[in-house]
Amino acid sequence: MTPLGLYLTKKSVNRAMVSRRSGISQARLSQLTSNESTKLRADELYLIALAIDIDPGEMFKEVFSDLKLKK
């Protein structure tokens, strides 16, 4: 499961509702939540955050918490 998948599971999000509200297909959501090699685009993250009434910035921080600057 991807970080997005873990995040949505933790928040008990209904993916069919996210698909309807965001316009992102259920197939694409399935890829984004289960396939580690699928890249999440910024516009998709923004639409998903809006669909579940979460601040996009906070969602971004949690989903991409593994990203760090090089020293």
MMTF fields as JSON, N, C-alpha, C and O atoms, coordinates in Angstrom:
{
  "mmtfVersion": "1.0.0",
  "mmtfProducer": "UNKNOWN",
  "numBonds": 283,
  "numAtoms": 284,
  "numGroups": 71,
  "numChains": 1,
  "numModels": 1,
  "chainsPerModel": [1],
  "groupsPerChain": [71],
  "chainIdList": ["A"],
  "bondAtomList": [4, 2, 8, 6, 12, 10, 16, 14, 20, 18, 24, 22, 28, 26, 32, 30, 36, 34, 40, 38, 44, 42, 48, 46, 52, 50, 56, 54, 60, 58, 64, 62, 68, 66, 72, 70, 76, 74, 80, 78, 84, 82, 88, 86, 92, 90, 96, 94, 100, 98, 104, 102, 108, 106, 112, 110, 116, 114, 120, 118, 124, 122, 128, 126, 132, 130, 136, 134, 140, 138, 144, 142, 148, 146, 152, 150, 156, 154, 160, 158, 164, 162, 168, 166, 172, 170, 176, 174, 180, 178, 184, 182, 188, 186, 192, 190, 196, 194, 200, 198, 204, 202, 208, 206, 212, 210, 216, 214, 220, 218, 224, 222, 228, 226, 232, 230, 236, 234, 240, 238, 244, 242, 248, 246, 252, 250, 256, 254, 260, 258, 264, 262, 268, 266, 272, 270, 276, 274, 280, 278],
  "bondOrderList": [1, 1, 1, 1, 1, 1, 1, 1, 1, 1, 1, 1, 1, 1, 1, 1, 1, 1, 1, 1, 1, 1, 1, 1, 1, 1, 1, 1, 1, 1, 1, 1, 1, 1, 1, 1, 1, 1, 1, 1, 1, 1, 1, 1, 1, 1, 1, 1, 1, 1, 1, 1, 1, 1, 1, 1, 1, 1, 1, 1, 1, 1, 1, 1, 1, 1, 1, 1, 1, 1],
  "groupList": [{"groupName": "MET", "atomNameList": ["N", "CA", "C", "O"], "elementList": ["N", "C", "C", "O"], "formalChargeList": [0, 0, 0, 0], "bondAtomList": [1, 0, 2, 1, 3, 2], "bondOrderList": [1, 1, 2], "singleLetterCode": "M", "chemCompType": "L-PEPTIDE LINKING"}, {"groupName": "THR", "atomNameList": ["N", "CA", "C", "O"], "elementList": ["N", "C", "C", "O"], "formalChargeList": [0, 0, 0, 0], "bondAtomList": [1, 0, 2, 1, 3, 2], "bondOrderList": [1, 1, 2], "singleLetterCode": "T", "chemCompType": "L-PEPTIDE LINKING"}, {"groupName": "PRO", "atomNameList": ["N", "CA", "C", "O"], "elementList": ["N", "C", "C", "O"], "formalChargeList": [0, 0, 0, 0], "bondAtomList": [1, 0, 2, 1, 3, 2], "bondOrderList": [1, 1, 2], "singleLetterCode": "P", "chemCompType": "L-PEPTIDE LINKING"}, {"groupName": "LEU", "atomNameList": ["N", "CA", "C", "O"], "elementList": ["N", "C", "C", "O"], "formalChargeList": [0, 0, 0, 0], "bondAtomList": [1, 0, 2, 1, 3, 2], "bondOrderList": [1, 1, 2], "singleLetterCode": "L", "chemCompType": "L-PEPTIDE LINKING"}, {"groupName": "GLY", "atomNameList": ["N", "CA", "C", "O"], "elementList": ["N", "C", "C", "O"], "formalChargeList": [0, 0, 0, 0], "bondAtomList": [1, 0, 2, 1, 3, 2], "bondOrderList": [1, 1, 2], "singleLetterCode": "G", "chemCompType": "PEPTIDE LINKING"}, {"groupName": "TYR", "atomNameList": ["N", "CA", "C", "O"], "elementList": ["N", "C", "C", "O"], "formalChargeList": [0, 0, 0, 0], "bondAtomList": [1, 0, 2, 1, 3, 2], "bondOrderList": [1, 1, 2], "singleLetterCode": "Y", "chemCompType": "L-PEPTIDE LINKING"}, {"groupName": "LYS", "atomNameList": ["N", "CA", "C", "O"], "elementList": ["N", "C", "C", "O"], "formalChargeList": [0, 0, 0, 0], "bondAtomList": [1, 0, 2, 1, 3, 2], "bondOrderList": [1, 1, 2], "singleLetterCode": "K", "chemCompType": "L-PEPTIDE LINKING"}, {"groupName": "SER", "atomNameList": ["N", "CA", "C", "O"], "elementList": ["N", "C", "C", "O"], "formalChargeList": [0, 0, 0, 0], "bondAtomList": [1, 0, 2, 1, 3, 2], "bondOrderList": [1, 1, 2], "singleLetterCode": "S", "chemCompType": "L-PEPTIDE LINKING"}, {"groupName": "VAL", "atomNameList": ["N", "CA", "C", "O"], "elementList": ["N", "C", "C", "O"], "formalChargeList": [0, 0, 0, 0], "bondAtomList": [1, 0, 2, 1, 3, 2], "bondOrderList": [1, 1, 2], "singleLetterCode": "V", "chemCompType": "L-PEPTIDE LINKING"}, {"groupName": "ASN", "atomNameList": ["N", "CA", "C", "O"], "elementList": ["N", "C", "C", "O"], "formalChargeList": [0, 0, 0, 0], "bondAtomList": [1, 0, 2, 1, 3, 2], "bondOrderList": [1, 1, 2], "singleLetterCode": "N", "chemCompType": "L-PEPTIDE LINKING"}, {"groupName": "ARG", "atomNameList": ["N", "CA", "C", "O"], "elementList": ["N", "C", "C", "O"], "formalChargeList": [0, 0, 0, 0], "bondAtomList": [1, 0, 2, 1, 3, 2], "bondOrderList": [1, 1, 2], "singleLetterCode": "R", "chemCompType": "L-PEPTIDE LINKING"}, {"groupName": "ALA", "atomNameList": ["N", "CA", "C", "O"], "elementList": ["N", "C", "C", "O"], "formalChargeList": [0, 0, 0, 0], "bondAtomList": [1, 0, 2, 1, 3, 2], "bondOrderList": [1, 1, 2], "singleLetterCode": "A", "chemCompType": "L-PEPTIDE LINKING"}, {"groupName": "ILE", "atomNameList": ["N", "CA", "C", "O"], "elementList": ["N", "C", "C", "O"], "formalChargeList": [0, 0, 0, 0], "bondAtomList": [1, 0, 2, 1, 3, 2], "bondOrderList": [1, 1, 2], "singleLetterCode": "I", "chemCompType": "L-PEPTIDE LINKING"}, {"groupName": "GLN", "atomNameList": ["N", "CA", "C", "O"], "elementList": ["N", "C", "C", "O"], "formalChargeList": [0, 0, 0, 0], "bondAtomList": [1, 0, 2, 1, 3, 2], "bondOrderList": [1, 1, 2], "singleLetterCode": "Q", "chemCompType": "L-PEPTIDE LINKING"}, {"groupName": "GLU", "atomNameList": ["N", "CA", "C", "O"], "elementList": ["N", "C", "C", "O"], "formalChargeList": [0, 0, 0, 0], "bondAtomList": [1, 0, 2, 1, 3, 2], "bondOrderList": [1, 1, 2], "singleLetterCode": "E", "chemCompType": "L-PEPTIDE LINKING"}, {"groupName": "ASP", "atomNameList": ["N", "CA", "C", "O"], "elementList": ["N", "C", "C", "O"], "formalChargeList": [0, 0, 0, 0], "bondAtomList": [1, 0, 2, 1, 3, 2], "bondOrderList": [1, 1, 2], "singleLetterCode": "D", "chemCompType": "L-PEPTIDE LINKING"}, {"groupName": "PHE", "atomNameList": ["N", "CA", "C", "O"], "elementList": ["N", "C", "C", "O"], "formalChargeList": [0, 0, 0, 0], "bondAtomList": [1, 0, 2, 1, 3, 2], "bondOrderList": [1, 1, 2], "singleLetterCode": "F", "chemCompType": "L-PEPTIDE LINKING"}],
  "groupTypeList": [0, 1, 2, 3, 4, 3, 5, 3, 1, 6, 6, 7, 8, 9, 10, 11, 0, 8, 7, 10, 10, 7, 4, 12, 7, 13, 11, 10, 3, 7, 13, 3, 1, 7, 9, 14, 7, 1, 6, 3, 10, 11, 15, 14, 3, 5, 3, 12, 11, 3, 11, 12, 15, 12, 15, 2, 4, 14, 0, 16, 6, 14, 8, 16, 7, 15, 3, 6, 3, 6, 6],
  "groupIdList": [1, 2, 3, 4, 5, 6, 7, 8, 9, 10, 11, 12, 13, 14, 15, 16, 17, 18, 19, 20, 21, 22, 23, 24, 25, 26, 27, 28, 29, 30, 31, 32, 33, 34, 35, 36, 37, 38, 39, 40, 41, 42, 43, 44, 45, 46, 47, 48, 49, 50, 51, 52, 53, 54, 55, 56, 57, 58, 59, 60, 61, 62, 63, 64, 65, 66, 67, 68, 69, 70, 71],
  "secStructList": [7, 7, 2, 2, 2, 2, 2, 2, 2, 2, 6, 6, 7, 7, 2, 2, 2, 2, 2, 2, 2, 2, 7, 7, 7, 2, 2, 2, 2, 2, 2, 2, 2, 2, 7, 6, 6, 1, 7, 7, 7, 2, 2, 2, 2, 2, 2, 2, 2, 2, 2, 6, 6, 7, 7, 2, 2, 2, 2, 2, 2, 2, 2, 6, 6, 6, 7, 7, 7, 7, 7],
  "xCoordList": [0.838, 0.0, 0.887, 1.932, 0.471, 1.234, 0.956, 0.012, 1.773, 1.484, 0.085, -0.587, -0.349, -1.702, -2.737, -3.715, -2.531, -3.445, -3.531, -4.62, -2.386, -2.357, -3.081, -3.823, -2.865, -3.503, -5.019, -5.737, -5.51, -6.952, -7.568, -8.688, -6.847, -7.333, -7.415, -8.396, -6.373, -6.346, -7.516, -8.076, -7.878, -8.981, -10.341, -11.357, -10.375, -11.616, -12.374, -13.58, -11.642, -12.21, -12.865, -12.3, -14.057, -14.78, -14.24, -14.44, -13.563, -12.899, -13.877, -13.568, -15.046, -16.061, -16.527, -16.75, -16.672, -17.055, -15.955, -16.235, -14.71, -13.578, -13.587, -13.375, -13.827, -13.873, -14.969, -14.742, -16.148, -17.274, -16.982, -17.198, -16.495, -16.299, -15.095, -15.113, -14.055, -12.818, -12.754, -12.026, -13.521, -13.432, -12.296, -12.062, -11.592, -10.519, -11.169, -11.932, -10.869, -11.52, -11.168, -10.121, -12.057, -11.789, -10.564, -9.819, -10.354, -9.173, -7.895, -6.928, -7.893, -6.721, -6.5, -5.364, -7.567, -7.434, -6.864, -6.041, -7.3, -6.782, -5.283, -4.534, -4.843, -3.411, -2.656, -1.604, -3.195, -2.529, -2.411, -1.485, -3.336, -3.332, -2.644, -2.32, -2.416, -1.846, -0.537, 0.213, -0.245, 0.93, 2.022, 1.89, 3.095, 4.192, 4.844, 5.398, 4.788, 5.445, 4.565, 5.032, 3.307, 2.408, 2.685, 2.698, 2.906, 3.227, 1.956, 1.108, 1.837, 0.728, 1.041, 2.054, 0.172, 0.368, -0.186, -1.084, 0.358, -0.07, -1.549, -2.245, -2.04, -3.458, -4.357, -5.45, -3.905, -4.683, -4.735, -5.796, -3.599, -3.566, -4.482, -5.219, -4.441, -5.27, -6.755, -7.526, -7.157, -8.563, -9.015, -10.137, -8.157, -8.498, -8.676, -9.627, -7.768, -7.873, -9.178, -9.86, -9.524, -10.783, -11.978, -12.942, -11.916, -13.027, -13.279, -14.414, -12.231, -12.402, -12.315, -12.2, -12.371, -12.377, -11.172, -11.298, -10.001, -8.737, -7.892, -7.93, -7.128, -6.22, -5.171, -4.465, -5.061, -4.102, -2.663, -1.916, -2.271, -0.911, -0.625, 0.437, -1.576, -1.413, -1.376, -0.585, -2.237, -2.253, -0.923, -0.366, -0.422, 0.858, 1.968, 2.776, 2.012, 3.049, 3.0, 4.04, 1.8, 1.686, 2.001, 2.708, 1.477, 1.666, 3.129, 3.635, 3.8, 5.195, 6.157, 7.18, 5.845, 6.674, 8.074, 8.976, 8.259, 9.571, 10.548, 11.738, 10.077, 10.961, 11.752, 11.178, 13.05, 13.94, 14.958, 15.31, 15.428, 16.492, 17.814, 18.039, 18.678, 20.016, 20.841, 20.651, 21.756, 22.618, 23.825, 24.655],
  "yCoordList": [-1.178, 0.0, 1.246, 1.271, 2.259, 3.5, 4.402, 4.157, 5.441, 6.399, 7.018, 7.25, 7.282, 7.81, 6.778, 7.125, 5.533, 4.47, 4.342, 4.194, 4.397, 4.329, 5.52, 5.371, 6.695, 7.919, 7.821, 8.12, 7.406, 7.309, 6.228, 6.387, 5.14, 4.078, 4.576, 4.323, 5.288, 5.829, 6.78, 6.823, 7.534, 8.499, 7.867, 8.562, 6.568, 5.843, 6.504, 6.74, 6.796, 7.502, 6.521, 5.474, 6.868, 6.099, 6.5, 7.63, 5.582, 5.907, 6.166, 6.936, 5.544, 5.812, 7.263, 7.917, 7.764, 9.161, 10.092, 11.108, 9.739, 10.552, 10.611, 11.675, 9.496, 9.438, 10.344, 11.116, 10.245, 11.081, 12.562, 13.358, 12.931, 14.351, 14.955, 16.133, 14.161, 14.694, 14.564, 15.304, 13.618, 13.352, 12.407, 12.143, 11.898, 10.925, 9.544, 9.177, 8.789, 7.485, 6.542, 6.677, 5.59, 4.599, 3.762, 3.348, 3.513, 2.75, 3.515, 2.931, 4.821, 5.646, 5.708, 5.603, 5.877, 5.886, 4.57, 4.553, 3.476, 2.167, 2.086, 1.582, 2.582, 2.601, 3.471, 3.078, 4.656, 5.6, 5.078, 5.448, 4.225, 3.741, 2.398, 2.019, 1.672, 0.333, 0.089, -0.816, 0.864, 0.617, 1.641, 2.819, 1.186, 2.079, 2.817, 3.9, 2.251, 2.895, 3.945, 4.654, 4.054, 5.061, 6.398, 6.5, 7.418, 8.752, 9.567, 9.667, 10.144, 11.011, 12.424, 13.002, 12.979, 14.348, 15.342, 15.013, 16.552, 17.582, 17.9, 18.098, 17.952, 18.275, 17.174, 17.453, 15.929, 14.817, 14.897, 14.718, 15.162, 15.292, 16.422, 16.278, 17.54, 18.7, 18.35, 18.67, 17.694, 17.318, 16.304, 16.389, 15.354, 14.366, 15.063, 14.777, 15.973, 16.714, 17.503, 17.499, 18.175, 18.926, 17.995, 18.325, 16.836, 15.88, 15.347, 15.013, 15.265, 14.727, 15.824, 15.532, 17.078, 18.231, 18.258, 18.483, 18.022, 18.069, 19.185, 19.407, 19.892, 20.918, 20.256, 19.352, 20.699, 20.074, 20.096, 19.141, 21.163, 21.253, 20.197, 19.575, 20.0, 18.981, 17.583, 16.738, 17.347, 16.045, 15.813, 14.717, 16.846, 16.762, 16.369, 15.492, 17.014, 16.717, 15.266, 14.634, 14.74, 13.35, 12.346, 11.366, 12.585, 11.629, 11.592, 10.539, 12.739, 12.81, 13.033, 13.698, 12.489, 12.705, 12.107, 12.474, 11.191, 10.556, 11.414, 11.1, 12.485, 13.338, 14.278, 14.968, 14.303, 15.161, 15.801, 15.232, 16.988, 17.639, 16.926, 16.367, 16.952, 16.378, 17.317, 18.533, 16.746, 17.564, 18.057, 18.758],
  "zCoordList": [0.0, 0.0, 0.0, 0.65, -0.719, -0.826, 0.381, 1.133, 0.569, 1.642, 1.507, 2.512, 0.284, 0.089, 0.527, 1.188, 0.169, 0.574, 2.084, 2.638, 2.751, 4.211, 4.824, 5.795, 4.258, 4.756, 4.638, 5.593, 3.474, 3.26, 4.146, 4.63, 4.358, 5.238, 6.677, 7.377, 7.111, 8.47, 8.708, 9.803, 7.687, 7.795, 7.496, 7.52, 7.216, 6.88, 5.733, 5.815, 4.667, 3.519, 2.555, 2.24, 2.091, 1.084, -0.287, -0.732, -0.946, -2.215, -3.35, -4.26, -3.317, -4.344, -4.248, -5.267, -3.02, -2.816, -3.319, -3.954, -3.03, -3.501, -5.023, -5.605, -5.657, -7.117, -7.664, -8.595, -7.083, -7.539, -7.357, -8.272, -6.186, -5.873, -6.591, -6.945, -6.806, -7.39, -8.904, -9.565, -9.457, -10.89, -11.252, -12.431, -10.255, -10.483, -10.537, -9.642, -11.576, -11.743, -10.595, -9.962, -10.34, -9.302, -9.649, -8.76, -10.938, -11.361, -11.026, -10.537, -11.289, -10.981, -9.468, -9.006, -8.7, -7.242, -6.738, -5.823, -7.33, -6.945, -7.202, -6.366, -8.358, -8.667, -7.671, -7.167, -7.386, -6.495, -5.069, -4.346, -4.662, -3.284, -3.099, -1.974, -4.192, -4.029, -4.771, -4.402, -5.797, -6.629, -6.318, -6.648, -5.683, -5.274, -6.445, -6.255, -7.641, -8.78, -9.46, -10.351, -9.053, -9.623, -8.965, -7.739, -9.769, -9.261, -9.042, -9.929, -7.858, -7.502, -7.971, -7.579, -8.809, -9.297, -8.272, -7.498, -8.278, -7.33, -7.482, -6.486, -8.724, -8.919, -8.368, -7.876, -8.446, -7.899, -6.373, -5.776, -5.75, -4.301, -3.856, -2.88, -4.561, -4.223, -4.315, -3.41, -5.403, -5.583, -4.534, -4.034, -4.201, -3.172, -1.825, -1.098, -1.493, -0.232, -0.171, 0.854, -1.257, -1.284, -1.128, -0.438, -1.767, -1.728, -0.319, 0.023, 0.499, 1.855, 2.919, 4.109, 2.487, 3.399, 4.331, 5.535, 3.742, 4.481, 3.879, 2.668, 4.718, 4.216, 3.32, 3.765, 2.054, 1.133, 1.65, 1.435, 2.322, 2.846, 3.902, 3.902, 4.797, 5.836, 5.23, 5.648, 4.243, 3.58, 2.864, 2.915, 2.203, 1.496, 2.465, 2.16, 3.628, 4.622, 5.083, 5.265, 5.27, 5.731, 4.64, 4.877, 3.44, 2.346, 1.891, 1.504, 1.941, 1.492, 2.654, 2.489, 3.819, 5.012, 4.886, 5.64, 3.941, 3.768, 2.969, 2.922, 2.344, 1.545, 2.446, 3.289, 2.268, 3.056, 2.122, 1.089, 2.492, 1.736, 1.986, 3.06, 0.989, 1.16, 2.011, 1.981, 2.767, 3.637, 2.904, 3.482]
}
